[in-house]
Amino acid sequence: MDFPGLVERTGHFGHGAPHAVTVGADGRRVVFLRSAGPEDPAASLWVLNVATATESLVAAGPLDSYAVDRDACVAAFTRDGRLFRADLPRNTVTEVATDEPAEDPRPDPNGVNIGYVSRVGGSPSLRVVGPDGDRLLAGESGNAWRERGGTIGWGMADESARRFGRDRGWWWAPDGGQILAARTASSTSLHLLDLDFGWVDVHWDRETYPHVVGVRWADGGGPLITVLRRMQQHGLVLAVDPRTGETQVHAELADARWVEPVAGTPRHLPDGRVLVGGELAHDGFDARCLFADGSLLTPPSLYVRRVVGTVPRPGGPSGSPDLIVEGTDDDPAGQDVFRVRTSLGGGGAEARKITDTPGWHRAVAGGDVLVVDGVVWRGEARVTALGNQSAPLPYAPKPVFERVTDRRLPAAVLYPDGFVAGAKLPVLVTLGDGPGSQQVVNDRAAWQERQWWADAGFAVVSIDGRGTPGVAPSFEKVVHRRLVDVALSDQADALQALVGKHPDLDLTAVSVRGTGVGGWLAAMAVLRRPDVFHRAVARHPVVDWHDAPPALAERYLGDPRDSADVYTHHSLHDADPTDAVLLVGATVPGLGSVETATLDEELGFLRER
């Protein structure tokens, strides 16, 4: 099988599959993108009528993204800077005349106006087009950021924000009368913009809390924002008064290593309480949980990964819906979908699993409709499954999942197809994107490339050492300021432990590969532990942590101003010469490097022994 070619043609098997799924707040429509087939990269806009369980093509591709109003009646998207408005109930599309090329268009919640970002002049600006024409709402053209010779951007998420998972830079008010916008220059500020050109600044201590890591304005009440100190060890959840821009502290987040907000929080619950994600680290607990105005909503046994939304509780009052949450309750290799009761009542926190098969499950919610793994449910009734024309996955991998060492590190071993026990196999350790990104997951799609490597003659081993999410907060954060030592120790110890259960692993021939932070760790493995790791491919590795995005470097290594020795200890710059490391997309004197490399070229390098 030409697996690398198949991956390229099928977009990693994503072409033809529904994605970017959105459910209207009234539950009548499910909107999504999907291309026409397994080798068609041009995604089109589709809508599912929930009442009739029928799909309709709204706009032919190529579309990269879209946005809808509150009830998914209006969708907005762009093609080559031209703005289009889709009437989803009528299945019609019209072009909207704009004064400037548009990107990131979003209809207001009522579907009347459409806001968009323009980059004319090189500085992103925020504009609104509607019945009153096309108007500039906020923008500063030219080289306005004099301090550093840069530009000031409105409505865009900067690199730091994206590292925290915030990929947006502006948000409509629920009534469509205001926009909350980020202004990014040497720092990020937030501003409330009226459509009649009035505005107020959002007030908080931006010098102390420079990172704006989360913003939400969709559930009634005013906006909720999460801000962090530069070193990420303390944060605030703030409620913003949309009239004055003044803020009130709703919750404090603190950790001696770093704060890890829960995706999908904060948000208002229908009864006015504020939902916040946090950590429970006392009385023997070590969990990522949800709290509503300080009251615990999720049992400590549930590791919360993301809050999806809310759906009505069967037989419950309208003001007390269930939360839909993605999380893990036992095995960190799996992700399930849960209903979490928001009305505490008696009996304490309650979370009910609604996915009944092992795996890595994902959900989208809106109104009384829930989409789980592409299957649409209304209440307890199955409506239909979204059509999927993607290529079938070519392999049926059967990784053997383990928990090893006294730290119970999640691990998995994948053998070549048809492998017969008794023959020693060279080992390939896959690090993926490194600490912070799980490799040991019960998801067939995640093991396709690893099966190709296995069939090339390796026993493929994946180990989620400390620093990886899914187990417990303390498990993730013990790597603070000592990432390389803890990570390499866990990888080496786990390999030794696995040999007891998998005697066919040949630890005299161990290769390792990774990307980004995982690429850095792969190179470090050979340089620091040549007794265990013998060859490495490091794709686009972090070479010098001073050059890494500050939000990433400071999370793991602390403040570079007072941690010079820590940064030096984690640098590849002073690596001893070796021909056992191949760096792809980076250069370190003394190590082999190339600009690009195919999977076949990597395979050839790792086979050289």
Coordinates of C-alpha atoms in Angstrom, one line a residue:
M1 CA 0.0 0.0 0.0
D2 CA 1.2 3.5 -0.8
F3 CA 0.1 4.8 2.5
P4 CA 1.8 8.2 2.4
G5 CA 0.2 8.8 -1.0
L6 CA -3.2 7.7 0.2
V7 CA -2.9 10.1 3.2
E8 CA -2.1 13.0 1.0
R9 CA -4.9 12.3 -1.5
T10 CA -7.5 11.8 1.2
G11 CA -6.5 14.7 3.5
H12 CA -5.6 12.2 6.3
F13 CA -8.9 10.5 5.5
G14 CA -10.8 13.7 6.3
H15 CA -12.0 14.5 2.8
G16 CA -15.7 13.6 2.4
A17 CA -16.3 13.5 6.2
P18 CA -18.6 16.0 7.9
H19 CA -16.8 18.6 10.0
A20 CA -17.2 22.0 11.6
V21 CA -20.6 20.9 12.8
T22 CA -22.9 23.6 14.3
V23 CA -26.4 23.1 15.8
G24 CA -28.8 26.0 15.9
A25 CA -30.1 27.1 19.3
D26 CA -33.7 26.2 18.4
G27 CA -32.5 22.7 17.4
R28 CA -34.1 22.8 13.9
R29 CA -31.0 22.7 11.8
V30 CA -27.5 21.1 11.9
V31 CA -25.0 22.9 9.7
F32 CA -21.7 21.4 8.6
L33 CA -19.0 21.3 5.9
R34 CA -18.3 18.2 3.7
S35 CA -16.6 17.6 0.4
A36 CA -18.1 15.4 -2.3
G37 CA -15.8 12.4 -1.9
P38 CA -12.7 10.9 -0.4
E39 CA -10.3 12.6 -2.7
D40 CA -12.1 15.9 -3.0
P41 CA -10.5 18.6 -0.8
A42 CA -13.2 21.3 -1.6
A43 CA -15.6 21.3 1.3
S44 CA -19.2 22.6 0.7
L45 CA -21.8 24.0 3.1
W46 CA -24.6 21.6 4.0
V47 CA -27.6 21.8 6.3
L48 CA -29.6 19.0 7.9
N49 CA -33.3 19.6 8.6
V50 CA -33.8 17.8 11.9
A51 CA -37.5 17.5 11.5
T52 CA -37.3 15.7 8.2
A53 CA -33.8 14.2 8.7
T54 CA -32.9 15.4 5.2
E55 CA -29.6 17.0 4.0
S56 CA -29.4 19.9 1.6
L57 CA -26.4 21.4 -0.2
V58 CA -26.4 25.1 0.5
A59 CA -23.2 26.3 -1.2
A60 CA -20.7 24.4 -3.2
G61 CA -17.0 24.6 -2.2
P62 CA -14.3 25.4 -1.6
L63 CA -15.1 26.7 1.8
D64 CA -12.7 26.8 4.7
S65 CA -15.1 28.0 7.4
Y66 CA -18.4 29.6 8.0
A67 CA -20.4 31.1 10.9
V68 CA -24.1 31.2 11.7
D69 CA -26.5 33.3 13.7
R70 CA -28.1 32.0 16.9
D71 CA -30.7 29.7 15.4
A72 CA -28.7 28.8 12.3
C73 CA -31.0 30.6 10.0
V74 CA -28.2 32.7 8.4
A75 CA -24.7 31.6 7.5
A76 CA -21.8 33.8 6.4
F77 CA -18.7 32.7 4.5
T78 CA -16.1 34.1 2.1
R79 CA -14.5 33.1 -1.1
D80 CA -11.4 35.0 -2.2
G81 CA -12.4 37.9 0.0
R82 CA -16.0 38.1 -1.3
L83 CA -18.7 37.8 1.3
F84 CA -21.7 35.6 1.0
R85 CA -24.9 35.3 3.0
A86 CA -26.8 32.0 3.0
D87 CA -30.5 31.8 4.0
L88 CA -30.5 28.3 5.4
P89 CA -34.3 27.6 5.7
R90 CA -34.7 28.7 2.1
N91 CA -31.5 27.2 0.9
T92 CA -30.5 30.4 -1.0
V93 CA -27.1 32.2 -1.2
T94 CA -26.5 35.9 -2.1
E95 CA -23.3 37.9 -2.4
V96 CA -23.1 40.8 0.0
A97 CA -21.3 43.9 -1.3
T98 CA -18.4 45.0 0.9
D99 CA -16.1 47.9 0.6
E100 CA -13.0 45.8 1.4
P101 CA -12.1 42.1 1.1
A102 CA -13.6 40.2 4.0
E103 CA -12.4 37.4 6.3
D104 CA -13.8 35.8 9.5
P105 CA -17.4 36.9 8.8
R106 CA -20.0 36.3 11.5
P107 CA -23.7 37.2 11.4
D108 CA -25.1 38.8 14.5
P109 CA -27.3 36.5 16.7
N110 CA -30.4 37.8 14.9
G111 CA -29.0 37.4 11.4
V112 CA -29.4 41.1 10.4
N113 CA -25.8 42.4 10.3
I114 CA -22.6 40.6 9.4
G115 CA -19.3 41.6 11.0
Y116 CA -16.0 40.8 9.3
V117 CA -12.3 41.5 9.4
S118 CA -10.4 43.3 6.7
R119 CA -6.6 43.5 6.2
V120 CA -6.5 46.4 3.7
G121 CA -3.5 48.5 4.6
G122 CA -1.8 45.7 6.4
S123 CA -3.5 46.3 9.7
P124 CA -6.6 44.2 10.6
S125 CA -9.7 46.2 11.1
L126 CA -13.3 45.3 12.1
R127 CA -16.2 46.2 9.9
V128 CA -20.0 45.6 9.8
V129 CA -22.2 45.3 6.8
G130 CA -26.0 45.3 6.9
P131 CA -29.0 47.4 6.1
D132 CA -27.1 50.6 6.9
G133 CA -24.3 49.7 4.5
D134 CA -20.7 48.8 5.1
R135 CA -19.0 50.6 8.0
L136 CA -15.6 50.7 9.7
L137 CA -16.2 49.9 13.4
A138 CA -12.6 49.8 14.6
G139 CA -9.2 50.0 12.9
E140 CA -5.9 51.9 12.8
S141 CA -4.3 51.8 9.4
G142 CA -0.7 51.9 8.6
N143 CA 2.3 51.7 10.9
A144 CA 0.4 52.8 14.0
W145 CA 2.3 50.8 16.6
R146 CA 5.2 53.1 16.8
E147 CA 7.0 51.5 19.7
R148 CA 8.1 48.5 17.8
G149 CA 7.4 49.4 14.2
G150 CA 4.6 46.9 14.0
T151 CA 0.9 47.3 13.3
I152 CA -2.2 47.3 15.5
G153 CA -4.8 44.7 14.8
W154 CA -8.5 44.6 15.6
G155 CA -10.6 41.5 15.8
M156 CA -7.7 39.0 15.5
A157 CA -6.3 36.4 17.9
D158 CA -2.5 36.8 18.3
E159 CA -0.1 33.9 18.6
S160 CA -0.2 33.9 22.4
A161 CA -4.0 33.6 22.4
R162 CA -3.9 30.7 20.0
R163 CA -1.5 28.9 22.2
F164 CA -4.2 29.0 24.9
G165 CA -6.9 27.8 22.5
R166 CA -8.5 31.2 21.8
D167 CA -8.7 31.5 18.0
R168 CA -11.2 34.4 17.8
G169 CA -10.7 38.1 18.2
W170 CA -14.3 39.5 18.3
W171 CA -17.7 38.5 19.6
W172 CA -21.3 39.7 19.1
A173 CA -23.5 40.6 22.0
P174 CA -26.6 38.3 22.4
D175 CA -28.9 41.1 21.2
G176 CA -26.7 42.0 18.2
G177 CA -26.3 45.6 19.4
Q178 CA -22.6 45.5 20.4
I179 CA -19.3 43.8 19.6
L180 CA -16.6 42.9 22.0
A181 CA -13.3 43.2 20.2
A182 CA -9.7 42.5 20.9
R183 CA -7.1 45.1 20.0
T184 CA -3.6 43.6 19.7
A185 CA -0.4 45.6 19.6
S186 CA 2.4 45.2 22.2
S187 CA -0.4 43.8 24.5
T188 CA -4.0 42.8 24.2
S189 CA -6.9 44.9 25.3
L190 CA -10.7 44.5 24.9
H191 CA -13.3 47.0 23.9
L192 CA -17.0 47.2 23.7
L193 CA -18.1 48.7 20.4
D194 CA -21.7 50.0 19.8
L195 CA -23.0 49.8 16.2
D196 CA -23.6 53.6 16.5
F197 CA -19.8 54.1 16.9
G198 CA -19.9 54.6 20.7
W199 CA -17.4 52.5 22.7
V200 CA -16.0 51.8 26.1
D201 CA -12.8 50.0 27.2
V202 CA -12.9 46.8 29.3
H203 CA -11.1 47.5 32.5
W204 CA -8.8 45.1 34.3
D205 CA -5.2 45.1 35.4
R206 CA -3.7 44.3 32.0
E207 CA -0.1 44.7 33.2
T208 CA -0.6 42.0 35.9
Y209 CA -2.8 39.8 33.7
P210 CA -1.7 40.2 30.1
H211 CA -3.0 36.9 28.7
V212 CA -6.6 36.9 27.6
V213 CA -7.2 33.2 27.3
G214 CA -10.9 32.9 27.1
V215 CA -13.9 35.1 26.1
R216 CA -17.6 34.2 25.9
W217 CA -20.7 36.3 25.4
A218 CA -23.5 34.0 24.4
D219 CA -25.6 32.9 27.4
G220 CA -27.3 36.0 28.7
G221 CA -25.7 38.5 31.0
G222 CA -22.5 40.2 30.1
P223 CA -19.3 38.9 28.7
L224 CA -17.1 36.5 30.7
I225 CA -13.4 36.6 30.2
T226 CA -10.5 34.6 31.6
V227 CA -7.1 36.4 32.1
L228 CA -3.8 35.0 33.3
R229 CA -0.6 36.4 34.7
R230 CA 2.3 36.1 32.4
M231 CA 3.8 33.1 34.3
Q232 CA 0.3 31.5 34.1
Q233 CA 0.2 30.6 37.8
H234 CA -2.7 32.8 38.7
G235 CA -5.8 33.8 36.7
L236 CA -9.2 35.6 37.1
V237 CA -12.6 34.9 35.7
L238 CA -14.1 38.3 35.2
A239 CA -17.7 39.4 34.4
V240 CA -17.8 42.5 32.2
D241 CA -20.5 45.2 32.5
P242 CA -21.4 45.8 28.8
R243 CA -22.4 49.4 29.6
T244 CA -19.3 50.6 31.4
G245 CA -16.7 48.0 30.7
E246 CA -16.1 47.5 34.4
T247 CA -15.2 44.0 35.6
Q248 CA -16.1 41.9 38.6
V249 CA -14.1 38.9 39.8
H250 CA -16.2 35.7 39.7
A251 CA -13.5 33.3 40.4
E252 CA -9.7 33.0 41.0
L253 CA -7.6 30.3 39.4
A254 CA -4.3 29.4 41.0
D255 CA -1.5 26.8 40.8
A256 CA 2.1 26.8 41.8
R257 CA 3.0 25.4 38.3
W258 CA 0.5 26.8 35.8
V259 CA -3.3 27.3 35.5
E260 CA -5.1 25.1 32.9
P261 CA -8.5 26.5 32.1
V262 CA -11.2 24.0 31.0
A263 CA -12.2 24.4 27.4
G264 CA -15.8 25.7 27.1
T265 CA -15.7 27.7 30.3
P266 CA -16.5 30.1 31.8
R267 CA -20.2 30.4 30.8
H268 CA -23.5 31.5 32.3
L269 CA -26.0 28.9 33.2
P270 CA -29.7 29.7 32.6
D271 CA -30.2 30.4 36.4
G272 CA -27.5 33.1 36.3
R273 CA -24.7 31.1 37.9
V274 CA -21.3 31.2 36.3
L275 CA -19.7 27.8 35.3
V276 CA -16.0 27.7 35.8
G277 CA -13.5 24.9 35.2
G278 CA -10.9 24.2 37.8
E279 CA -9.0 21.7 39.8
L280 CA -9.8 19.9 43.0
A281 CA -6.5 19.3 44.9
H282 CA -7.3 18.7 48.5
D283 CA -8.7 16.0 50.8
G284 CA -7.0 13.4 48.6
F285 CA -8.6 14.6 45.4
D286 CA -6.6 15.3 42.2
A287 CA -9.2 16.1 39.5
R288 CA -10.3 18.6 36.8
C289 CA -13.8 19.6 37.7
L290 CA -16.6 22.0 37.0
F291 CA -17.9 24.5 39.6
A292 CA -21.0 26.7 39.5
D293 CA -20.5 29.8 41.7
G294 CA -18.2 27.7 43.8
S295 CA -20.4 24.6 44.1
L296 CA -18.9 21.3 42.7
L297 CA -21.0 20.0 39.7
T298 CA -18.9 17.1 38.6
P299 CA -17.7 14.1 40.6
P300 CA -13.9 14.1 41.3
S301 CA -13.7 10.8 39.4
L302 CA -14.5 12.6 36.1
Y303 CA -11.6 14.3 34.4
V304 CA -13.3 17.1 32.5
R305 CA -11.8 17.9 29.1
R306 CA -14.4 20.2 27.5
V307 CA -17.8 21.7 28.1
V308 CA -19.8 21.2 24.9
G309 CA -23.1 23.0 25.8
T310 CA -26.4 22.4 27.4
V311 CA -29.5 20.3 26.5
P312 CA -32.9 20.1 28.4
R313 CA -32.9 17.6 31.2
P314 CA -35.6 14.9 30.6
G315 CA -38.5 15.7 33.0
G316 CA -36.5 18.6 34.6
P317 CA -37.3 22.3 34.8
S318 CA -36.4 24.5 31.8
G319 CA -34.0 26.6 33.8
S320 CA -31.9 23.6 34.9
P321 CA -30.6 21.8 31.8
D322 CA -27.9 19.2 31.7
L323 CA -24.4 20.1 30.7
I324 CA -22.9 18.1 27.9
V325 CA -19.3 17.4 28.8
E326 CA -16.4 15.5 27.1
G327 CA -14.2 13.8 29.7
T328 CA -12.6 10.7 31.1
D329 CA -13.8 8.7 34.1
D330 CA -11.4 5.8 34.2
D331 CA -9.1 5.0 31.3
P332 CA -7.1 8.1 30.1
A333 CA -6.9 6.4 26.6
G334 CA -10.7 7.1 26.1
Q335 CA -12.9 10.1 25.9
D336 CA -16.7 9.8 26.6
V337 CA -19.6 12.2 26.5
F338 CA -21.5 12.8 29.7
R339 CA -24.7 14.5 30.9
V340 CA -24.0 16.6 34.0
R341 CA -26.8 17.8 36.2
T342 CA -26.7 21.5 36.9
S343 CA -29.4 21.6 39.6
L344 CA -27.6 20.3 42.6
G345 CA -30.6 19.2 44.7
G346 CA -29.8 16.1 46.8
G347 CA -27.2 13.5 46.1
G348 CA -24.3 15.8 45.2
A349 CA -22.5 15.9 41.8
E350 CA -23.9 13.7 39.1
A351 CA -22.5 12.8 35.7
R352 CA -24.1 10.2 33.5
K353 CA -22.1 8.6 30.6
I354 CA -24.1 8.6 27.3
T355 CA -21.6 7.0 25.1
D356 CA -21.6 3.2 25.6
T357 CA -18.6 1.9 23.6
P358 CA -14.9 2.4 24.3
G359 CA -13.3 5.0 22.1
W360 CA -12.6 8.7 21.6
H361 CA -16.0 10.4 21.4
R362 CA -16.9 13.9 20.4
A363 CA -20.1 16.0 20.7
V364 CA -21.9 19.1 19.5
A365 CA -25.1 20.5 21.2
G366 CA -27.8 23.0 20.4
G367 CA -31.3 23.4 21.7
D368 CA -32.6 19.9 22.4
V369 CA -30.3 18.3 19.7
L370 CA -27.1 16.5 20.3
V371 CA -24.7 15.3 17.7
V372 CA -22.3 12.5 18.9
D373 CA -19.7 11.2 16.5
G374 CA -21.8 12.3 13.6
V375 CA -25.1 10.8 14.8
V376 CA -27.9 13.3 15.5
W377 CA -30.1 12.8 18.5
R378 CA -33.2 14.8 19.6
G379 CA -33.8 14.0 23.2
E380 CA -33.6 10.2 23.5
A381 CA -34.6 9.7 19.8
R382 CA -32.0 9.0 17.1
V383 CA -32.7 11.2 14.1
T384 CA -30.1 10.2 11.6
A385 CA -26.3 10.1 10.9
L386 CA -24.6 12.8 8.9
G387 CA -23.6 11.4 5.5
N388 CA -19.9 10.5 5.3
Q389 CA -18.1 9.9 2.0
S390 CA -14.6 9.7 3.4
A391 CA -12.2 6.9 2.5
P392 CA -12.3 3.9 4.7
L393 CA -9.4 3.6 7.1
P394 CA -7.0 1.1 5.5
Y395 CA -5.8 -0.5 8.7
A396 CA -7.5 -2.2 11.6
P397 CA -4.8 -1.6 14.2
K398 CA -4.9 -3.5 17.5
P399 CA -2.6 -1.7 19.9
V400 CA -2.1 -3.4 23.3
F401 CA -2.8 -0.9 26.0
E402 CA -0.9 -1.0 29.3
R403 CA -0.3 0.9 32.5
V404 CA 3.4 0.6 33.5
T405 CA 5.8 1.5 36.3
D406 CA 4.8 2.6 39.8
R407 CA 3.5 5.8 38.1
R408 CA 1.0 3.9 36.1
L409 CA 2.1 5.5 32.8
P410 CA -0.3 4.9 29.9
A411 CA 1.5 3.0 27.2
A412 CA 0.6 1.0 24.1
V413 CA 2.5 -1.5 21.9
L414 CA 1.6 -2.0 18.2
Y415 CA 3.0 -5.0 16.3
P416 CA 3.2 -5.6 12.5
D417 CA 0.1 -7.2 11.0
G418 CA 0.4 -10.9 11.3
F419 CA 3.4 -10.8 13.7
V420 CA 4.2 -14.1 15.3
A421 CA 5.7 -13.9 18.8
G422 CA 9.2 -15.1 19.3
A423 CA 11.1 -12.8 16.9
K424 CA 12.8 -9.7 18.2
L425 CA 11.6 -6.4 16.7
P426 CA 13.4 -3.1 16.7
V427 CA 11.4 -0.5 18.6
L428 CA 10.1 2.8 17.4
V429 CA 8.9 5.2 20.1
T430 CA 6.4 7.8 18.8
L431 CA 6.2 11.1 20.7
G432 CA 3.8 12.9 18.4
D433 CA 3.6 16.6 19.4
G434 CA 5.3 15.8 22.8
P435 CA 4.2 16.5 26.3
G436 CA 0.8 18.1 26.4
S437 CA -0.5 15.9 23.6
Q438 CA -1.7 12.4 24.2
Q439 CA -0.4 9.5 22.0
V440 CA -2.1 6.6 23.8
V441 CA -5.7 7.0 22.7
N442 CA -8.4 4.5 21.9
D443 CA -9.1 6.0 18.4
R444 CA -8.6 3.9 15.3
A445 CA -7.8 6.9 13.2
A446 CA -4.9 7.9 15.5
W447 CA -3.1 4.5 14.8
Q448 CA -3.2 4.4 11.0
E449 CA 0.3 5.9 10.4
R450 CA 1.7 4.0 13.3
Q451 CA 0.5 0.7 11.7
W452 CA 2.3 1.7 8.6
W453 CA 5.5 2.1 10.6
A454 CA 4.8 -1.2 12.4
D455 CA 4.3 -3.0 9.1
A456 CA 7.7 -1.6 8.0
G457 CA 9.3 -3.8 10.6
F458 CA 9.0 -2.0 14.0
A459 CA 7.3 -2.6 17.3
V460 CA 5.7 0.8 17.7
V461 CA 5.6 2.0 21.3
S462 CA 3.7 5.0 22.5
I463 CA 4.1 6.2 26.1
D464 CA 2.2 9.1 27.7
G465 CA 4.6 10.1 30.4
R466 CA 4.1 12.8 33.0
G467 CA 3.2 16.1 31.4
T468 CA 0.5 14.6 29.3
P469 CA -3.2 15.4 30.0
G470 CA -5.9 12.8 30.7
V471 CA -4.7 11.3 34.0
A472 CA -4.7 14.0 36.7
P473 CA -3.6 17.7 37.1
S474 CA -0.6 16.7 39.2
F475 CA 0.5 14.2 36.6
E476 CA 0.5 16.9 34.0
K477 CA 2.3 19.6 35.9
V478 CA 5.1 17.7 37.7
V479 CA 7.3 18.5 34.6
H480 CA 7.4 22.2 35.5
R481 CA 10.9 23.5 35.1
R482 CA 12.3 20.0 34.6
L483 CA 10.5 18.9 31.5
V484 CA 13.4 17.1 29.8
D485 CA 14.5 15.1 32.9
V486 CA 11.0 13.9 33.8
A487 CA 9.9 13.2 30.3
L488 CA 13.0 11.2 29.3
S489 CA 13.0 9.3 32.6
D490 CA 9.4 8.2 32.1
Q491 CA 10.0 7.1 28.5
A492 CA 13.1 5.1 29.5
D493 CA 11.5 3.5 32.6
A494 CA 8.3 2.6 30.7
L495 CA 10.3 0.9 27.9
Q496 CA 12.1 -1.2 30.5
A497 CA 8.8 -2.1 32.2
L498 CA 7.2 -3.0 28.8
V499 CA 9.8 -5.6 28.1
G500 CA 8.5 -7.7 31.0
K501 CA 5.1 -7.9 29.2
H502 CA 6.4 -7.8 25.6
P503 CA 9.7 -9.7 25.5
D504 CA 9.9 -9.3 21.7
L505 CA 10.9 -5.7 22.0
D506 CA 14.5 -5.3 21.1
L507 CA 15.9 -2.6 23.3
T508 CA 19.3 -2.7 21.6
A509 CA 17.6 -1.0 18.6
V510 CA 15.4 1.9 19.8
S511 CA 14.4 4.7 17.5
V512 CA 12.3 7.7 18.4
R513 CA 10.4 10.4 16.4
G514 CA 8.3 13.4 17.2
T515 CA 7.2 16.9 16.0
G516 CA 7.5 20.3 17.6
V517 CA 8.1 19.8 21.3
G518 CA 7.9 16.1 20.6
G519 CA 10.7 16.6 18.0
W520 CA 12.8 18.4 20.5
L521 CA 12.3 15.5 23.0
A522 CA 13.2 13.0 20.3
A523 CA 16.5 14.7 19.7
M524 CA 17.1 15.1 23.4
A525 CA 16.4 11.4 23.9
V526 CA 19.4 10.4 21.7
L527 CA 21.6 13.1 23.0
R528 CA 20.9 12.7 26.8
R529 CA 20.1 9.0 27.0
P530 CA 22.1 7.2 24.2
D531 CA 22.1 4.2 26.5
V532 CA 18.3 3.8 25.7
F533 CA 17.6 5.7 22.5
H534 CA 19.8 5.1 19.4
R535 CA 18.3 7.0 16.4
A536 CA 15.9 9.9 16.2
V537 CA 13.9 11.9 13.7
A538 CA 12.9 15.3 15.0
R539 CA 10.4 17.3 12.8
H540 CA 10.4 21.1 13.4
P541 CA 11.8 20.7 16.9
V542 CA 12.1 23.5 19.4
V543 CA 15.8 24.2 19.3
D544 CA 16.1 27.1 21.7
W545 CA 13.3 27.6 24.2
H546 CA 14.0 31.4 24.2
D547 CA 12.8 31.3 20.6
A548 CA 9.6 29.3 21.4
P549 CA 6.3 31.1 21.8
P550 CA 6.5 32.7 25.3
A551 CA 3.2 31.2 26.4
L552 CA 4.6 27.7 25.7
A553 CA 8.1 28.2 27.1
E554 CA 7.0 30.0 30.3
R555 CA 4.4 27.3 31.0
Y556 CA 7.0 24.6 31.1
L557 CA 10.2 26.3 32.0
G558 CA 9.2 29.5 33.9
D559 CA 10.5 33.0 33.6
P560 CA 13.5 33.2 31.3
R561 CA 14.7 36.3 33.2
D562 CA 15.4 34.2 36.4
S563 CA 15.7 30.7 34.9
A564 CA 18.7 31.0 32.5
D565 CA 20.1 27.7 33.8
V566 CA 16.8 25.9 33.2
Y567 CA 16.6 27.2 29.6
T568 CA 20.2 26.3 28.9
H569 CA 19.6 22.8 30.3
H570 CA 16.7 22.4 27.8
S571 CA 18.5 23.7 24.7
L572 CA 19.7 21.8 21.7
H573 CA 22.2 24.4 20.8
D574 CA 25.2 22.9 22.5
A575 CA 24.4 19.3 21.3
D576 CA 27.4 17.1 20.7
P577 CA 27.9 16.0 17.1
T578 CA 26.1 12.8 16.2
D579 CA 24.9 11.2 13.0
A580 CA 22.1 9.5 14.9
V581 CA 19.7 12.5 14.9
L582 CA 17.9 13.8 11.8
L583 CA 16.4 17.2 12.2
V584 CA 13.6 18.2 9.7
G585 CA 12.9 21.9 9.3
A586 CA 15.6 23.0 11.8
T587 CA 19.3 23.3 12.0
V588 CA 21.7 22.6 14.9
P589 CA 25.5 22.5 14.2
G590 CA 26.8 19.0 14.4
L591 CA 23.4 17.3 13.8
G592 CA 22.1 16.1 10.5
S593 CA 19.4 18.4 9.1
V594 CA 17.1 18.7 6.1
E595 CA 14.4 21.2 5.2
T596 CA 11.8 18.5 4.4
A597 CA 11.6 14.7 4.5
T598 CA 8.9 12.2 3.4
L599 CA 7.8 9.3 5.5
D600 CA 9.8 7.0 3.2
E601 CA 12.9 9.1 3.8
E602 CA 12.5 9.0 7.5
L603 CA 12.0 5.3 7.3
G604 CA 15.3 4.9 5.4
F605 CA 17.1 7.0 8.0
L606 CA 15.8 5.0 11.0
R607 CA 16.7 1.7 9.3
E608 CA 20.4 2.7 9.1
R609 CA 22.0 0.9 12.0

